[in-house]
mmCIF file of C-alpha atoms in Angstrom:
data_model
loop_
_atom_site.group_PDB
_atom_site.id
_atom_site.type_symbol
_atom_site.label_atom_id
_atom_site.label_comp_id
_atom_site.label_asym_id
_atom_site.label_seq_id
_atom_site.Cartn_x
_atom_site.Cartn_y
_atom_site.Cartn_z
ATOM 1 C CA MET A 1 -5.203 30.220 -43.402
ATOM 2 C CA SER A 2 -4.828 34.257 -43.916
ATOM 3 C CA ARG A 3 -3.164 36.067 -47.015
ATOM 4 C CA MET A 4 -1.362 37.986 -44.432
ATOM 5 C CA GLN A 5 -0.596 34.398 -42.326
ATOM 6 C CA ALA A 6 0.393 33.100 -46.694
ATOM 7 C CA VAL A 7 2.717 34.610 -47.607
ATOM 8 C CA ALA A 8 4.669 34.913 -44.458
ATOM 9 C CA PHE A 9 4.972 31.678 -44.699
ATOM 10 C CA LEU A 10 7.087 31.781 -48.025
ATOM 11 C CA GLU A 11 7.689 34.203 -47.335
ATOM 12 C CA ALA A 12 10.393 32.100 -44.654
ATOM 13 C CA LEU A 13 10.605 30.258 -46.960
ATOM 14 C CA ALA A 14 12.101 32.553 -49.789
ATOM 15 C CA GLN A 15 14.206 33.074 -46.887
ATOM 16 C CA GLU A 16 15.643 29.703 -46.490
ATOM 17 C CA ASN A 17 15.874 29.361 -50.161
ATOM 18 C CA PRO A 18 16.722 32.921 -51.592
ATOM 19 C CA ALA A 19 17.727 31.352 -54.877
ATOM 20 C CA PRO A 20 15.504 27.639 -55.594
ATOM 21 C CA GLU A 21 15.597 25.239 -58.898
ATOM 22 C CA THR A 22 13.630 22.195 -59.630
ATOM 23 C CA GLU A 23 16.218 19.599 -58.842
ATOM 24 C CA LEU A 24 15.648 17.163 -62.475
ATOM 25 C CA HIS A 25 19.176 17.336 -64.532
ATOM 26 C CA TYR A 26 18.063 19.352 -68.138
ATOM 27 C CA THR A 27 20.273 20.878 -70.526
ATOM 28 C CA ASP A 28 17.210 22.602 -72.354
ATOM 29 C CA PRO A 29 13.679 22.822 -72.816
ATOM 30 C CA PHE A 30 13.802 19.654 -74.703
ATOM 31 C CA THR A 31 15.704 17.204 -71.736
ATOM 32 C CA LEU A 32 13.333 19.168 -69.141
ATOM 33 C CA LEU A 33 10.220 18.476 -70.692
ATOM 34 C CA VAL A 34 11.366 14.868 -71.037
ATOM 35 C CA ALA A 35 12.506 14.789 -67.493
ATOM 36 C CA VAL A 36 9.436 15.815 -66.475
ATOM 37 C CA VAL A 37 7.324 12.850 -68.694
ATOM 38 C CA LEU A 38 9.582 10.798 -66.842
ATOM 39 C CA SER A 39 9.725 11.596 -63.422
ATOM 40 C CA ALA A 40 5.983 10.992 -62.676
ATOM 41 C CA GLN A 41 5.778 8.109 -60.029
ATOM 42 C CA THR A 42 9.445 8.230 -59.526
ATOM 43 C CA THR A 43 11.971 9.618 -57.502
ATOM 44 C CA ASP A 44 13.459 12.671 -59.444
ATOM 45 C CA ALA A 45 17.164 11.445 -57.897
ATOM 46 C CA MET A 46 16.506 7.964 -60.179
ATOM 47 C CA VAL A 47 15.368 9.627 -63.302
ATOM 48 C CA ASN A 48 18.013 11.817 -63.090
ATOM 49 C CA LYS A 49 20.133 8.390 -63.219
ATOM 50 C CA VAL A 50 18.819 7.426 -66.271
ATOM 51 C CA THR A 51 18.796 10.406 -68.423
ATOM 52 C CA PRO A 52 22.638 11.089 -69.060
ATOM 53 C CA GLY A 53 22.474 8.208 -70.361
ATOM 54 C CA LEU A 54 19.230 8.285 -73.309
ATOM 55 C CA PHE A 55 20.284 12.347 -73.281
ATOM 56 C CA ALA A 56 24.158 10.728 -74.611
ATOM 57 C CA ALA A 57 21.602 8.911 -77.729
ATOM 58 C CA ALA A 58 19.649 11.550 -78.104
ATOM 59 C CA PRO A 59 19.710 15.190 -77.288
ATOM 60 C CA THR A 60 17.118 16.238 -80.022
ATOM 61 C CA PRO A 61 13.872 15.781 -80.695
ATOM 62 C CA ALA A 62 14.430 14.459 -83.768
ATOM 63 C CA ALA A 63 16.901 11.710 -82.021
ATOM 64 C CA MET A 64 14.509 10.597 -79.805
ATOM 65 C CA ALA A 65 11.600 10.332 -82.328
ATOM 66 C CA ALA A 66 15.060 8.539 -84.375
ATOM 67 C CA LEU A 67 15.899 6.111 -81.292
ATOM 68 C CA GLY A 68 11.965 4.861 -80.633
ATOM 69 C CA ALA A 69 10.465 3.476 -77.905
ATOM 70 C CA GLU A 70 12.071 0.610 -78.406
ATOM 71 C CA GLY A 71 16.067 2.547 -78.023
ATOM 72 C CA ILE A 72 14.294 5.447 -75.162
ATOM 73 C CA GLY A 73 13.084 1.724 -73.248
ATOM 74 C CA GLN A 74 16.823 0.767 -73.132
ATOM 75 C CA HIS A 75 17.751 3.381 -71.126
ATOM 76 C CA ILE A 76 14.862 4.135 -68.746
ATOM 77 C CA ARG A 77 13.639 0.708 -68.044
ATOM 78 C CA ARG A 78 15.405 1.132 -63.543
ATOM 79 C CA ILE A 79 11.806 4.080 -63.866
ATOM 80 C CA GLY A 80 8.424 3.067 -63.107
ATOM 81 C CA LEU A 81 6.190 1.976 -65.442
ATOM 82 C CA TRP A 82 9.000 2.955 -68.565
ATOM 83 C CA GLN A 83 7.678 0.987 -70.976
ATOM 84 C CA ALA A 84 4.450 3.284 -71.292
ATOM 85 C CA LYS A 85 6.976 6.916 -71.163
ATOM 86 C CA ALA A 86 9.134 5.639 -73.168
ATOM 87 C CA ARG A 87 6.127 5.913 -75.666
ATOM 88 C CA ASN A 88 4.615 8.732 -74.931
ATOM 89 C CA VAL A 89 8.529 9.805 -75.049
ATOM 90 C CA ALA A 90 9.374 9.239 -78.568
ATOM 91 C CA ALA A 91 5.717 10.371 -80.152
ATOM 92 C CA LEU A 92 6.171 13.592 -78.063
ATOM 93 C CA ALA A 93 9.424 13.649 -79.949
ATOM 94 C CA ARG A 94 7.753 12.955 -83.000
ATOM 95 C CA MET A 95 5.770 15.677 -82.566
ATOM 96 C CA LEU A 96 7.847 18.183 -81.790
ATOM 97 C CA VAL A 97 9.547 17.543 -85.383
ATOM 98 C CA ASP A 98 6.246 16.889 -86.863
ATOM 99 C CA GLN A 99 4.705 20.313 -85.740
ATOM 100 C CA HIS A 100 6.755 22.012 -83.541
ATOM 101 C CA GLY A 101 10.033 22.736 -85.847
ATOM 102 C CA GLY A 102 11.702 21.066 -83.244
ATOM 103 C CA GLU A 103 11.512 23.197 -80.702
ATOM 104 C CA VAL A 104 9.321 23.254 -76.923
ATOM 105 C CA PRO A 105 6.193 25.355 -77.701
ATOM 106 C CA ALA A 106 6.045 28.321 -74.880
ATOM 107 C CA ASP A 107 2.660 27.732 -74.758
ATOM 108 C CA ARG A 108 -0.068 25.583 -72.219
ATOM 109 C CA VAL A 109 -2.307 24.542 -74.689
ATOM 110 C CA ALA A 110 0.547 22.814 -77.172
ATOM 111 C CA LEU A 111 2.178 21.508 -74.787
ATOM 112 C CA GLU A 112 -1.038 19.692 -72.880
ATOM 113 C CA ALA A 113 -1.096 17.757 -76.674
ATOM 114 C CA LEU A 114 1.662 16.528 -76.683
ATOM 115 C CA PRO A 115 1.790 12.517 -75.988
ATOM 116 C CA GLY A 116 2.161 12.096 -71.242
ATOM 117 C CA VAL A 117 1.907 15.794 -70.762
ATOM 118 C CA GLY A 118 -0.893 16.575 -69.118
ATOM 119 C CA ARG A 119 -1.428 20.035 -66.894
ATOM 120 C CA LYS A 120 1.437 19.463 -64.183
ATOM 121 C CA THR A 121 4.404 18.710 -66.827
ATOM 122 C CA ALA A 122 3.064 21.597 -68.360
ATOM 123 C CA ASN A 123 3.431 24.187 -65.738
ATOM 124 C CA VAL A 124 7.391 22.832 -64.436
ATOM 125 C CA VAL A 125 7.898 23.640 -68.792
ATOM 126 C CA LEU A 126 6.212 26.844 -69.249
ATOM 127 C CA ASN A 127 7.910 27.693 -65.030
ATOM 128 C CA VAL A 128 11.640 26.309 -65.093
ATOM 129 C CA VAL A 129 12.298 27.283 -68.592
ATOM 130 C CA PHE A 130 9.904 29.619 -70.096
ATOM 131 C CA GLY A 131 10.034 32.094 -66.715
ATOM 132 C CA GLN A 132 5.704 32.208 -66.087
ATOM 133 C CA ALA A 133 3.711 32.221 -62.560
ATOM 134 C CA THR A 134 2.786 29.242 -63.082
ATOM 135 C CA MET A 135 2.276 26.436 -59.827
ATOM 136 C CA ALA A 136 2.576 23.117 -60.836
ATOM 137 C CA VAL A 137 1.516 21.289 -57.710
ATOM 138 C CA ASP A 138 2.594 17.080 -56.600
ATOM 139 C CA THR A 139 2.111 15.012 -54.586
ATOM 140 C CA HIS A 140 4.085 17.762 -52.119
ATOM 141 C CA ILE A 141 2.404 20.556 -52.076
ATOM 142 C CA PHE A 142 -1.281 19.064 -52.425
ATOM 143 C CA ARG A 143 -0.412 17.862 -49.058
ATOM 144 C CA LEU A 144 1.671 21.151 -47.544
ATOM 145 C CA GLY A 145 -1.622 23.156 -49.112
ATOM 146 C CA ASN A 146 -4.444 20.783 -47.123
ATOM 147 C CA ARG A 147 -2.212 20.442 -43.936
ATOM 148 C CA THR A 148 -0.574 23.521 -43.338
ATOM 149 C CA GLY A 149 -3.815 25.588 -43.888
ATOM 150 C CA LEU A 150 -1.782 27.418 -46.831
ATOM 151 C CA ALA A 151 -4.499 26.258 -49.268
ATOM 152 C CA PRO A 152 -6.915 23.651 -49.186
ATOM 153 C CA GLY A 153 -8.775 21.564 -51.825
ATOM 154 C CA LYS A 154 -10.328 17.678 -52.348
ATOM 155 C CA THR A 155 -8.501 17.865 -55.749
ATOM 156 C CA VAL A 156 -5.646 18.803 -57.259
ATOM 157 C CA ARG A 157 -6.812 22.207 -59.849
ATOM 158 C CA GLU A 158 -8.626 23.389 -56.513
ATOM 159 C CA VAL A 159 -4.966 23.639 -54.707
ATOM 160 C CA GLU A 160 -3.309 24.846 -57.208
ATOM 161 C CA ASP A 161 -6.223 27.651 -57.695
ATOM 162 C CA ALA A 162 -5.701 28.904 -54.156
ATOM 163 C CA LEU A 163 -1.839 28.992 -53.846
ATOM 164 C CA VAL A 164 -2.329 30.914 -57.740
ATOM 165 C CA LYS A 165 -5.162 33.432 -55.891
ATOM 166 C CA ARG A 166 -2.938 33.926 -52.250
ATOM 167 C CA CYS A 167 0.385 34.086 -53.498
ATOM 168 C CA PRO A 168 2.065 38.073 -54.080
ATOM 169 C CA PRO A 169 3.373 37.246 -58.195
ATOM 170 C CA ALA A 170 6.893 38.639 -57.251
ATOM 171 C CA LEU A 171 6.504 35.096 -55.363
ATOM 172 C CA LEU A 172 4.888 33.295 -57.318
ATOM 173 C CA ARG A 173 6.886 31.715 -60.110
ATOM 174 C CA ASP A 174 9.734 30.064 -57.175
ATOM 175 C CA ALA A 175 6.811 29.358 -54.665
ATOM 176 C CA HIS A 176 6.487 26.721 -55.902
ATOM 177 C CA HIS A 177 10.167 25.282 -56.016
ATOM 178 C CA TRP A 178 10.065 26.227 -52.399
ATOM 179 C CA LEU A 179 6.771 24.265 -50.927
ATOM 180 C CA ILE A 180 7.991 21.100 -53.179
ATOM 181 C CA LEU A 181 11.127 21.012 -51.815
ATOM 182 C CA HIS A 182 9.595 21.965 -48.322
ATOM 183 C CA GLY A 183 7.019 18.959 -48.563
ATOM 184 C CA ARG A 184 10.103 16.502 -50.000
ATOM 185 C CA TYR A 185 12.763 17.090 -47.655
ATOM 186 C CA ILE A 186 11.459 19.080 -44.584
ATOM 187 C CA CYS A 187 6.998 18.848 -44.171
ATOM 188 C CA LYS A 188 6.868 15.017 -44.948
ATOM 189 C CA ALA A 189 3.971 12.927 -45.230
ATOM 190 C CA ARG A 190 5.166 10.530 -42.583
ATOM 191 C CA ALA A 191 6.350 12.374 -40.455
ATOM 192 C CA PRO A 192 6.330 16.419 -40.334
ATOM 193 C CA GLU A 193 10.354 17.947 -38.669
ATOM 194 C CA CYS A 194 8.149 20.457 -37.607
ATOM 195 C CA TRP A 195 11.295 21.460 -35.367
ATOM 196 C CA ARG A 196 13.536 22.211 -38.487
ATOM 197 C CA CYS A 197 10.622 24.419 -40.877
ATOM 198 C CA GLY A 198 11.675 28.433 -41.023
ATOM 199 C CA ALA A 199 8.124 28.636 -41.486
ATOM 200 C CA VAL A 200 6.587 26.894 -38.471
ATOM 201 C CA ALA A 201 5.903 29.651 -37.126
ATOM 202 C CA HIS A 202 3.389 31.170 -39.595
ATOM 203 C CA CYS A 203 1.658 26.960 -39.944
ATOM 204 C CA ASN A 204 -1.271 26.154 -39.257
ATOM 205 C CA TYR A 205 -1.123 22.488 -38.936
ATOM 206 C CA ARG A 206 -2.542 21.441 -35.314
ATOM 207 C CA ASP A 207 -0.449 18.180 -34.728
ATOM 208 C CA LYS A 208 2.579 19.754 -34.841
ATOM 209 C CA VAL A 209 6.338 18.186 -34.361
ATOM 210 C CA LEU A 210 8.612 20.287 -31.911
ATOM 211 C CA ALA A 211 10.916 18.465 -30.809
ATOM 212 C CA ALA A 212 13.155 15.070 -33.323
ATOM 213 C CA PRO A 213 12.273 11.628 -32.322
ATOM 214 C CA GLY A 214 15.096 11.001 -29.746
ATOM 215 C CA GLY A 215 16.256 14.417 -29.457
#
């Protein structure tokens, strides 16, 4: 896409969803951080099913660290990779207590130093709770960036950098949510539902599906 075309694509998504938000349930920076860590290779919907019990038992880093990996694991057994995630959440909670006064840092380097926290997770936390204009690229956004021509790239970082470069600063913070929701519900992996896409006129995908099956 040209830069002008990319802006038009994002503006079309903005018109359909002017106030986008994460679908993960959280109450503060800590609960969002934990929810995002748990969401790796697991749907947000499934994470939202296990976190109410977990956060009721351990709403703070100190309480989570005290609960420990075994206690955390009992609440999250229904999600993928739950054992590794339980260990990471226990360890990151302890680190928050020991090194950050029990607070989630608003700093990328400090966030990525936490167990189980990579660049994508840090970007989500910085964007959602600290209001920073970051672009967290997951599988949906990676696919959408390449499929539509919005931000082609061979790696997640290439797509992220391309999106940051092409997205107007005023749209960047919300663009993460527009794109992930669009990729999750409309520009789907197996069969994009182009007939429902408000940005279809600005998309470079060659094999658009312009009519619903059986329609």
